[in-house]
Coordinates of C-alpha atoms in Angstrom, one line a residue:
M13 CA 0.0 0.0 0.0
K14 CA 2.8 2.4 0.8
K15 CA 4.5 1.6 -2.5
I16 CA 1.2 2.5 -4.4
I17 CA 0.9 5.8 -2.5
L18 CA 4.6 6.6 -3.2
L19 CA 4.1 5.8 -6.9
L20 CA 1.0 8.0 -7.0
L21 CA 2.9 10.9 -5.4
I22 CA 5.8 10.5 -7.8
L23 CA 3.4 10.4 -10.8
T24 CA 1.4 13.4 -9.5
A25 CA 4.7 15.4 -9.1
Y26 CA 5.7 14.4 -12.6
L27 CA 2.4 15.6 -14.1
F28 CA 2.4 18.9 -12.4
S29 CA 6.1 19.5 -13.3
A30 CA 5.5 18.8 -17.1
E31 CA 6.6 21.6 -19.4
F32 CA 5.9 22.8 -22.9
D33 CA 8.0 21.1 -25.6
V34 CA 8.8 23.2 -28.5
I35 CA 9.2 20.7 -31.3
S36 CA 10.3 23.2 -34.0
F37 CA 10.7 26.9 -34.7
K38 CA 10.9 27.7 -38.4
K39 CA 10.9 30.6 -40.7
N40 CA 8.1 30.1 -43.2
K41 CA 8.9 32.0 -46.5
M42 CA 5.8 30.8 -48.2
D43 CA 3.5 32.4 -45.6
L44 CA 2.8 36.0 -46.8
A45 CA 0.3 37.0 -44.0
G46 CA 2.9 39.2 -42.2
R47 CA 3.5 41.1 -45.4
R48 CA -0.1 41.3 -46.6
N49 CA -1.6 42.3 -43.3
P50 CA 1.2 44.1 -41.3
V51 CA 0.8 45.2 -37.7
N52 CA 3.2 47.9 -36.4
D53 CA 4.9 47.9 -33.0
K54 CA 5.0 50.9 -30.7
D55 CA 7.8 52.5 -32.7
G56 CA 5.9 52.2 -36.0
N57 CA 7.9 49.3 -37.3
P58 CA 6.2 46.2 -38.8
C59 CA 6.0 43.2 -36.5
A60 CA 7.0 39.6 -37.1
L61 CA 4.1 37.1 -37.1
I62 CA 4.3 33.9 -35.2
R63 CA 1.9 31.0 -35.8
I64 CA 1.7 28.4 -33.1
S65 CA 0.3 24.9 -33.7
S66 CA -0.3 22.5 -30.8
D67 CA -2.4 19.6 -29.6
L68 CA -2.6 21.2 -26.2
A69 CA -5.7 23.0 -25.1
D70 CA -6.1 26.4 -23.4
I71 CA -2.7 27.9 -24.2
S72 CA -2.0 31.5 -23.4
V73 CA 0.9 33.4 -25.0
E74 CA 2.5 36.3 -23.3
G75 CA 5.4 38.7 -24.0
E76 CA 6.4 42.3 -23.7
G77 CA 6.6 42.8 -27.5
I78 CA 3.2 41.4 -28.4
L79 CA 1.0 43.9 -30.2
K80 CA -1.8 41.5 -31.3
K81 CA -2.7 37.9 -30.7
G82 CA -5.6 35.5 -31.1
R83 CA -6.7 31.9 -31.8
E84 CA -7.4 31.0 -35.5
S85 CA -8.8 27.6 -34.8
S86 CA -8.6 24.8 -32.3
G87 CA -4.9 24.4 -31.4
N88 CA -3.8 27.2 -33.8
Y89 CA -2.8 30.6 -32.5
Y90 CA -1.2 33.7 -33.9
V91 CA 1.0 36.4 -32.4
Y92 CA 2.2 39.7 -33.9
I93 CA 5.4 40.6 -32.0
S94 CA 8.0 43.2 -32.3
Q95 CA 11.1 42.2 -34.2
M96 CA 13.2 43.4 -31.3
S97 CA 11.7 40.7 -29.0
K98 CA 14.1 38.0 -27.8
N99 CA 11.6 35.5 -26.3
I100 CA 7.9 34.5 -25.8
T101 CA 6.2 32.9 -22.9
F102 CA 3.7 30.0 -23.0
V103 CA 1.2 29.6 -20.1
S104 CA -1.2 26.8 -19.3
E105 CA -3.0 25.6 -16.2
N106 CA -1.7 22.0 -16.6
L107 CA 1.9 22.9 -17.6
N108 CA 4.8 24.8 -16.1
T109 CA 5.2 28.2 -17.7
K110 CA 7.8 28.2 -20.4
V111 CA 9.9 31.2 -21.5
Y112 CA 11.1 30.3 -25.0
E113 CA 14.2 32.1 -26.3
F114 CA 14.1 32.6 -30.1
P115 CA 16.9 30.7 -31.8
M116 CA 17.3 33.5 -34.4
P117 CA 16.6 37.3 -34.6
L118 CA 13.1 38.1 -35.7
E119 CA 12.6 40.0 -39.0
S120 CA 9.7 42.4 -39.6
T121 CA 6.8 41.0 -41.7
V122 CA 8.3 37.5 -41.7
V123 CA 6.2 34.6 -40.5
Y124 CA 7.6 31.9 -38.1
N125 CA 6.0 28.6 -37.2
I126 CA 6.2 27.2 -33.7
E127 CA 5.2 23.6 -33.1
L128 CA 4.3 22.7 -29.5
S129 CA 4.6 19.0 -28.6
K130 CA 3.8 16.2 -31.1
H131 CA 0.7 16.2 -33.2
D132 CA -0.7 14.0 -36.0
G133 CA 0.0 15.0 -39.5
L134 CA 0.4 18.8 -39.0
T135 CA 3.4 20.3 -40.6
S136 CA 4.6 23.8 -41.1
S137 CA 5.7 23.1 -44.7
E138 CA 3.1 22.8 -47.4
P139 CA 3.2 20.1 -50.1
I140 CA 4.0 21.2 -53.7
E141 CA 1.5 20.1 -56.3
K142 CA 2.6 19.5 -59.9
L143 CA -0.4 20.5 -62.0
I144 CA 0.8 20.1 -65.6
K145 CA 4.0 18.8 -67.2
S146 CA 5.5 19.7 -70.6
N147 CA 5.7 16.0 -71.6
D148 CA 1.9 15.6 -71.3
P149 CA 0.6 14.5 -74.8
K150 CA -1.6 17.5 -75.0
I151 CA 1.2 19.9 -74.1
M152 CA 4.5 18.6 -75.6
G153 CA 6.4 21.9 -75.4
N154 CA 8.0 24.6 -73.3
I155 CA 5.5 26.3 -71.0
S156 CA 5.7 30.1 -70.5
N157 CA 3.7 33.3 -69.8
L158 CA 1.9 31.8 -66.8
Q159 CA -1.0 33.9 -65.5
V160 CA -3.9 33.6 -63.0
A161 CA -7.4 34.8 -63.9
P162 CA -8.3 37.8 -61.7
F163 CA -12.0 36.8 -61.6
D164 CA -11.3 33.2 -60.4
N165 CA -7.9 32.2 -59.0
N166 CA -8.5 28.5 -59.9
I167 CA -8.2 29.3 -63.6
I168 CA -4.7 29.8 -65.0
S169 CA -3.4 30.5 -68.5
F170 CA -0.1 29.8 -70.2
E171 CA 1.6 29.4 -73.6
V172 CA 3.4 26.5 -75.1
R173 CA 6.1 26.6 -77.7
S174 CA 7.3 23.4 -79.4
A175 CA 10.6 21.9 -78.2
I176 CA 12.8 19.1 -79.4
D177 CA 13.9 18.0 -75.9
V178 CA 10.3 17.0 -74.9
G179 CA 9.9 14.6 -77.8
M180 CA 8.5 16.9 -80.5
E181 CA 10.2 18.2 -83.6
A182 CA 10.6 21.9 -83.1
D183 CA 8.4 24.3 -85.1
K184 CA 7.0 27.8 -84.7
T185 CA 3.6 26.9 -83.4
I186 CA 2.5 28.7 -80.2
K187 CA -0.4 27.2 -78.3
L188 CA -2.6 28.9 -75.8
F189 CA -4.1 27.0 -72.9
L190 CA -6.5 27.5 -70.0
Y191 CA -6.4 25.1 -67.0
N192 CA -8.9 24.6 -64.1
V193 CA -6.9 23.7 -61.0
I194 CA -9.9 22.2 -59.3
T195 CA -11.4 20.1 -62.1
K196 CA -8.0 19.4 -63.6
T197 CA -9.3 20.2 -67.1
L198 CA -7.1 21.5 -69.8
L199 CA -8.5 23.5 -72.8
R200 CA -6.6 24.8 -75.8
I201 CA -7.8 28.1 -77.1
E202 CA -7.5 28.1 -80.9
S203 CA -8.1 31.2 -83.1
S204 CA -8.5 28.9 -86.1
K205 CA -11.7 27.5 -84.6
I206 CA -13.2 30.9 -83.7
E207 CA -13.6 32.3 -87.2
S208 CA -15.8 30.1 -89.4
K209 CA -14.1 31.3 -92.6
T210 CA -10.8 29.8 -91.6
S211 CA -9.5 27.2 -94.0
K212 CA -8.8 23.7 -92.6
D213 CA -5.8 23.1 -94.8
N214 CA -3.6 26.0 -93.9
K215 CA 0.1 25.6 -94.6
Y216 CA 1.4 27.9 -91.8
Y217 CA 2.1 27.6 -88.1
Y218 CA -0.7 28.7 -85.8
K219 CA 0.4 31.3 -83.2
D220 CA -2.0 32.1 -80.4
R221 CA -0.4 34.3 -77.7
S222 CA -0.3 37.4 -75.6
L223 CA -3.4 36.7 -73.5
A224 CA -4.6 39.5 -71.3
W225 CA -7.3 39.1 -68.6
H226 CA -10.1 41.5 -68.0
P227 CA -9.3 43.2 -64.6
T228 CA -12.5 41.9 -62.9
E229 CA -14.7 40.0 -65.2
N230 CA -14.6 36.5 -67.0
W231 CA -13.3 37.9 -70.3
F232 CA -9.9 37.8 -71.9
V233 CA -8.3 38.9 -75.1
F234 CA -5.4 37.5 -77.2
N235 CA -3.9 37.7 -80.6
G236 CA -3.7 34.9 -83.1
N237 CA -3.2 34.2 -86.8
G238 CA -5.9 31.5 -87.3
F239 CA -7.7 33.6 -89.9
K240 CA -5.7 33.6 -93.1
N241 CA -2.4 33.8 -91.3
R242 CA -3.3 37.4 -90.3
E243 CA -2.7 38.6 -86.7
N244 CA -6.1 39.5 -85.2
I245 CA -7.4 40.3 -81.8
Y246 CA -9.8 37.7 -80.3
I247 CA -12.1 38.4 -77.3
C248 CA -13.5 35.5 -75.3
K249 CA -15.9 35.0 -72.4
I250 CA -15.7 32.0 -70.0
N251 CA -19.2 30.8 -69.5
E252 CA -18.4 27.4 -67.8
L253 CA -15.5 27.2 -65.4
E254 CA -15.2 23.4 -66.0
L255 CA -13.5 24.2 -69.4
A256 CA -14.7 20.9 -70.9
D257 CA -14.3 22.1 -74.5
M258 CA -14.5 25.2 -76.6
S259 CA -18.3 25.4 -76.0
S260 CA -17.4 26.5 -72.5
I261 CA -16.2 29.7 -74.0
K262 CA -18.0 32.3 -76.2
S263 CA -15.3 33.6 -78.6
Y264 CA -15.2 36.4 -81.2
M265 CA -12.7 37.8 -83.6
I266 CA -12.6 41.6 -83.3
D267 CA -13.1 42.8 -86.9
L268 CA -11.7 46.4 -87.2
Y269 CA -13.3 48.8 -89.6
D270 CA -10.7 49.4 -92.3
Q271 CA -10.9 51.5 -95.5
K272 CA -11.3 49.8 -98.8
Y273 CA -8.2 47.8 -99.9
E274 CA -6.7 48.1 -96.4
R275 CA -6.2 45.5 -93.7
S276 CA -5.2 45.7 -90.1
Y277 CA -2.8 43.3 -88.3
C278 CA -3.1 43.5 -84.5
M279 CA -0.9 42.3 -81.6
Y280 CA -0.5 42.7 -77.8
P281 CA -4.1 43.6 -76.9
T282 CA -4.8 44.6 -73.3
F283 CA -7.7 46.0 -71.2
D284 CA -7.5 49.4 -69.5
K285 CA -7.9 49.8 -65.8
A286 CA -11.7 49.8 -65.9
G287 CA -11.9 46.9 -68.5
K288 CA -13.8 49.1 -71.0
D289 CA -11.2 50.0 -73.6
I290 CA -8.7 47.9 -75.4
Y291 CA -5.2 49.1 -76.3
F292 CA -3.1 47.2 -78.9
A293 CA -0.4 47.5 -81.5
R294 CA -1.8 47.8 -85.1
Q295 CA -0.1 47.5 -88.4
L296 CA -1.6 48.8 -91.7
S297 CA -1.4 46.8 -94.9
K298 CA -2.6 48.2 -98.3
K299 CA -3.4 46.0 -101.3
S300 CA -1.5 48.3 -103.7
K301 CA 2.1 47.4 -103.8
K302 CA 3.0 50.9 -105.0
A303 CA 1.4 52.7 -102.1
K304 CA 3.7 54.5 -99.7
Y305 CA 2.7 54.4 -96.0
N306 CA 3.9 53.6 -92.5
K307 CA 4.2 49.8 -92.3
S308 CA 5.2 49.7 -88.6
F309 CA 3.0 48.6 -85.7
S310 CA 1.6 51.7 -84.0
L311 CA -0.2 52.2 -80.6
A312 CA -4.0 52.1 -81.1
M313 CA -7.2 51.7 -79.0
I314 CA -10.8 50.7 -79.1
S315 CA -13.2 52.7 -76.9
N316 CA -16.0 51.0 -75.0
I317 CA -15.4 47.6 -76.5
F318 CA -18.5 45.9 -75.0
E319 CA -20.8 48.3 -76.7
N320 CA -20.1 46.3 -79.8
K321 CA -21.1 43.0 -78.3
E322 CA -24.6 42.9 -80.0
Q323 CA -23.0 43.1 -83.4
K324 CA -20.5 40.4 -82.4
F325 CA -17.6 42.8 -82.4
K326 CA -17.7 43.4 -86.2
N327 CA -16.8 46.7 -88.0
I328 CA -15.2 48.1 -84.9
N329 CA -13.9 51.7 -85.0
F330 CA -10.5 52.3 -83.5
K331 CA -8.1 55.2 -83.0
L332 CA -4.4 55.5 -83.6
L333 CA -2.6 57.1 -80.6
S334 CA 1.1 57.3 -81.2
E335 CA 2.2 56.6 -84.8
E336 CA 6.0 56.5 -85.0
K337 CA 8.5 55.5 -87.6
Y338 CA 9.3 52.0 -86.2
D339 CA 7.4 49.3 -84.4
Q340 CA 5.6 49.8 -81.1
F341 CA 5.1 46.5 -79.1
R342 CA 4.4 45.0 -75.7
V343 CA 1.4 47.3 -74.9
K344 CA 0.5 47.3 -71.2
C345 CA -2.0 49.6 -69.4
S346 CA -1.5 51.1 -66.0
P347 CA -3.6 49.3 -63.3
S348 CA -4.4 52.5 -61.5
D349 CA -4.4 55.4 -64.1
P350 CA -6.9 55.0 -67.0
N351 CA -4.9 57.5 -69.1
L352 CA -1.5 55.8 -69.0
V353 CA -0.2 52.9 -71.3
A354 CA 3.4 51.7 -71.5
Y355 CA 4.9 50.1 -74.6
I356 CA 8.2 49.3 -76.4
S357 CA 9.2 51.6 -79.2
Y358 CA 11.9 50.4 -81.6
Q359 CA 14.4 52.9 -82.9
H360 CA 15.3 51.1 -86.2
K361 CA 13.7 48.5 -88.5
I362 CA 14.0 44.9 -87.3
R363 CA 13.6 42.0 -89.8
S364 CA 13.5 38.3 -89.0
S365 CA 16.8 37.9 -90.9
D366 CA 18.4 41.0 -89.3
R367 CA 21.2 40.1 -86.9
S368 CA 21.7 43.7 -85.7
Y369 CA 21.5 44.6 -82.1
A370 CA 18.0 45.8 -81.2
K371 CA 17.7 49.4 -80.0
Y372 CA 14.4 50.4 -78.4
W373 CA 12.9 52.8 -75.8
L374 CA 10.5 52.0 -73.0
N375 CA 7.8 54.7 -73.3
V376 CA 4.6 55.7 -71.5
Y377 CA 1.7 57.4 -73.4
N378 CA -0.7 59.8 -71.7
R379 CA -4.0 59.6 -73.4
K380 CA -5.4 62.7 -71.7
T381 CA -2.5 65.0 -72.7
K382 CA -1.5 63.0 -75.8
S383 CA 2.1 63.2 -74.6
V384 CA 4.8 60.6 -74.4
I385 CA 7.7 60.2 -71.9
T386 CA 10.7 57.8 -72.2
V387 CA 11.4 55.7 -69.1
D388 CA 14.7 54.4 -70.4
K389 CA 16.7 53.8 -73.6
L390 CA 17.4 50.1 -74.0
D391 CA 19.1 47.6 -76.3
G392 CA 19.8 43.9 -76.6
F393 CA 19.7 40.8 -78.8
K394 CA 15.9 41.2 -78.4
D395 CA 13.5 43.5 -76.5
Y396 CA 12.9 42.5 -72.9
S397 CA 9.7 42.5 -70.8
F398 CA 8.5 45.0 -68.3
Q399 CA 5.6 45.1 -65.8
W400 CA 3.6 47.8 -64.0
S401 CA 3.5 47.4 -60.2
S402 CA 0.1 46.3 -58.8
D403 CA -0.6 49.9 -57.6
G404 CA 0.6 51.5 -60.8
Q405 CA 3.2 53.7 -59.2
Y406 CA 6.2 51.9 -60.7
I407 CA 7.4 50.1 -63.8
F408 CA 9.8 47.2 -63.3
Y409 CA 11.8 46.5 -66.4
N410 CA 14.6 44.2 -67.6
K411 CA 17.7 45.8 -69.0
A412 CA 20.5 44.1 -70.9
V413 CA 24.0 44.7 -69.6
S414 CA 26.3 46.5 -72.1
L415 CA 28.2 44.2 -74.4
D416 CA 31.6 45.4 -73.1
K417 CA 30.6 43.9 -69.7
T418 CA 29.1 40.7 -71.1
D419 CA 30.9 37.4 -71.3
K420 CA 32.1 36.6 -74.8
S421 CA 30.4 33.2 -74.7
F422 CA 27.1 34.9 -74.1
I423 CA 27.7 37.2 -77.1
K424 CA 28.6 34.3 -79.3
D425 CA 25.2 32.6 -78.4
K426 CA 23.4 36.0 -78.7
I427 CA 22.4 36.0 -75.0
N428 CA 22.2 39.1 -72.8
K429 CA 22.9 39.2 -69.1
I430 CA 19.9 41.0 -67.7
N431 CA 19.4 43.2 -64.6
L432 CA 16.1 44.3 -63.1
H433 CA 15.5 48.1 -62.8
L434 CA 12.7 50.2 -61.4
A435 CA 11.2 53.5 -62.4
K436 CA 8.6 55.7 -60.6
I437 CA 5.8 57.0 -62.8
Q438 CA 4.0 60.2 -61.8
N439 CA 1.0 61.8 -63.4
E440 CA -0.4 64.4 -61.0
N441 CA -1.3 68.1 -61.4
G442 CA 0.1 68.3 -64.9
N443 CA 3.4 66.6 -63.8
F444 CA 3.9 63.6 -66.1
T445 CA 7.4 62.1 -65.3
A446 CA 9.4 58.9 -65.1
E447 CA 12.2 58.7 -62.6
I448 CA 14.6 55.8 -62.5
Q449 CA 15.0 54.7 -58.9
K450 CA 18.4 54.4 -57.2
N451 CA 19.7 53.5 -53.8
L452 CA 22.9 54.8 -52.4
T453 CA 25.1 52.8 -54.7
S454 CA 23.2 51.6 -57.8
D455 CA 20.1 51.8 -60.0
I456 CA 20.1 48.0 -60.3
L457 CA 17.4 46.4 -58.2
L458 CA 18.5 42.8 -58.9
E459 CA 21.3 41.4 -61.0
D460 CA 21.3 38.5 -63.4
V461 CA 17.5 38.0 -63.5
T462 CA 15.8 35.6 -65.9
G463 CA 13.7 38.4 -67.5
K464 CA 10.7 36.3 -68.5
D465 CA 7.3 37.7 -69.5
G466 CA 5.2 38.1 -66.4
G467 CA 8.2 37.3 -64.3
I468 CA 7.1 39.3 -61.2
A469 CA 4.4 38.6 -58.7
F470 CA 3.4 41.3 -56.2
I471 CA 2.9 40.5 -52.6
N472 CA 2.2 44.1 -51.5
G473 CA 3.4 47.6 -52.3
N474 CA 6.9 46.8 -50.9
E475 CA 7.7 43.2 -51.7
I476 CA 7.8 41.2 -54.9
I477 CA 8.6 37.7 -56.0
T478 CA 10.9 37.3 -59.0
S479 CA 13.5 34.9 -60.4
K480 CA 17.3 35.3 -60.8
Y481 CA 20.2 32.9 -61.6
D482 CA 21.6 31.7 -58.3
P483 CA 23.4 30.0 -60.1
Y484 CA 20.2 28.6 -61.8
N485 CA 16.9 30.3 -62.1
S486 CA 15.4 30.5 -58.5
L487 CA 12.5 32.4 -57.1
G488 CA 13.0 34.9 -54.3
I489 CA 11.4 37.8 -52.4
I490 CA 12.7 41.4 -52.8
N491 CA 12.1 43.9 -50.1
L492 CA 12.0 47.2 -52.0
Q493 CA 12.4 49.4 -48.9
H494 CA 15.4 47.5 -47.8
W495 CA 16.9 48.0 -51.2
M496 CA 16.2 51.7 -51.1
D497 CA 17.7 52.0 -47.7
G498 CA 20.9 50.2 -48.8
H499 CA 20.5 47.1 -46.7
E500 CA 23.0 44.5 -47.6
I501 CA 20.4 41.8 -47.6
Y502 CA 17.1 42.7 -49.3
H503 CA 16.6 39.5 -51.5
E504 CA 15.7 36.1 -50.0
K505 CA 15.6 32.9 -51.9
L506 CA 12.5 30.8 -51.6
D507 CA 12.9 27.2 -50.4
L508 CA 11.6 25.4 -53.6
L509 CA 13.0 22.4 -55.3
N510 CA 14.8 22.5 -58.7
D511 CA 14.9 25.6 -61.0
T512 CA 11.9 27.9 -60.6
D513 CA 10.6 30.9 -62.6
E514 CA 7.5 32.9 -63.6
P515 CA 5.6 33.3 -60.3
A516 CA 1.9 34.0 -60.3
L517 CA 0.3 34.8 -57.0
A518 CA -3.3 34.0 -56.2
N519 CA -5.2 34.5 -52.9
D520 CA -3.9 31.4 -51.1
R521 CA -1.5 29.8 -53.6
L522 CA 1.7 30.5 -55.5
Y523 CA 1.8 29.1 -59.0
Y524 CA 5.2 28.9 -60.7
I525 CA 7.1 27.1 -63.4
E526 CA 9.7 24.4 -62.5
Y527 CA 12.5 23.0 -64.6
E528 CA 13.6 19.5 -63.9
Y529 CA 16.4 17.8 -65.9
K530 CA 16.0 14.0 -66.5
D531 CA 17.8 11.8 -69.0
K532 CA 19.2 14.8 -70.9
K533 CA 15.7 16.2 -71.3
T534 CA 14.1 19.3 -69.7
I535 CA 10.7 18.6 -68.0
I536 CA 8.8 21.8 -67.4
S537 CA 5.9 21.8 -65.0
V538 CA 3.4 24.3 -63.6
N539 CA 3.5 23.9 -59.8
S540 CA 1.3 25.1 -57.0
V541 CA 2.1 25.6 -53.3
K542 CA -0.2 26.9 -50.7
T543 CA 0.5 30.2 -49.1
V544 CA -1.1 31.9 -46.2
R545 CA -1.9 35.6 -46.3

């Protein structure tokens, strides 16, 4: 009897002396909540965010630097805490109070995961899902230009160009696809099937590309050559999200009103901020071979495009905005100012057989004042992409390094080393300017980037996700304010497998392109990983 009482006393003492067991403390680079919804400390600096997962009930979290806390669900808690804090305290009626010292300095807006004791199947790292692979029989090519539909983040779009190393003889075909992440349905959008007059025995490569989503509705535009090998704009509405076949989408070819014996060739369509007008690059072609006229692509626009829906977008009037001597391409509207549209303007004639070095300017057109400003004068073996920031205050653009600073092997293969730059665009009170941004030492935001179309995803007004060679293409987060302030570390690589590029950020997921090398072949996949905002 005495032995039993003694055993009970020892067991009781053990139970009441039990402590919290911190299984893990990890920085979670894929959790964007601290960046999306920042909370400032008493000094006005953004806090770090700590997420706590536990199978223990009734936990209380204390600490001097805590500004906000709460319980998200059973066993899951969150704490916004000053980055200057060194520890946090866990309190429970059934456990001894534990003061936990952080194993690393906290960083503002960064999310950390703490795991208390063991639990079943809960992990701080999210699984990566491979949605589509380039060796899929329906794909068979290199995947690029990945985008997420603004009206439904479960719909993504991308282009596919044929490639020898995925088992298909290379050609010039460009395919355009939509994919539903939930239903796993893949649908090819073909301009050749939209216009009924298209011949079925065409002897040219189909090229459907440059998709641009409506800013809020279930519409998109793209340019394709399915009708008589002539570049036209197509406008489409998604009626069924399942994307079972082309009947899921109502599609039209935008037929511009041209003068007799004239034709329009159109590329790079894009909606304006409100989704009412369409800007694009238009080239004039006249039937008479003796006629003298400007044969370059020029900036043009269609006003109130949806007023033409009843006549099925036929005989549409348009307006030329900025007609220059050489081609104007890559048209992109400001997401905040309805009067501003950026584009590339070539400074000399470029032909497919021309091996000269491209010289072009990055311009912004002001529809209200009919004026143009030049952001930067650029060159390269080709023209490189640019993107407006999500708030329209900046343009991020890729700039080739001068040839005298480029490795000779790159020049031989006609490859540029590219750096990412940043310019602030202002259009207030008659002040229409573009100012290239610099920190204390340089105007280069990030060196040796991949420079892909749509290669930037915006977390918030201060942080972006983009890809650089490190030494292979790898996604990472840039803190713009840290770069402006001259911090030594302002770029942080994401913990993702293999080579990664072209991020596309949705509400709760990050989509991106992954490159995997197997048996001397490149397998390209569209991947998805869950993020928390």
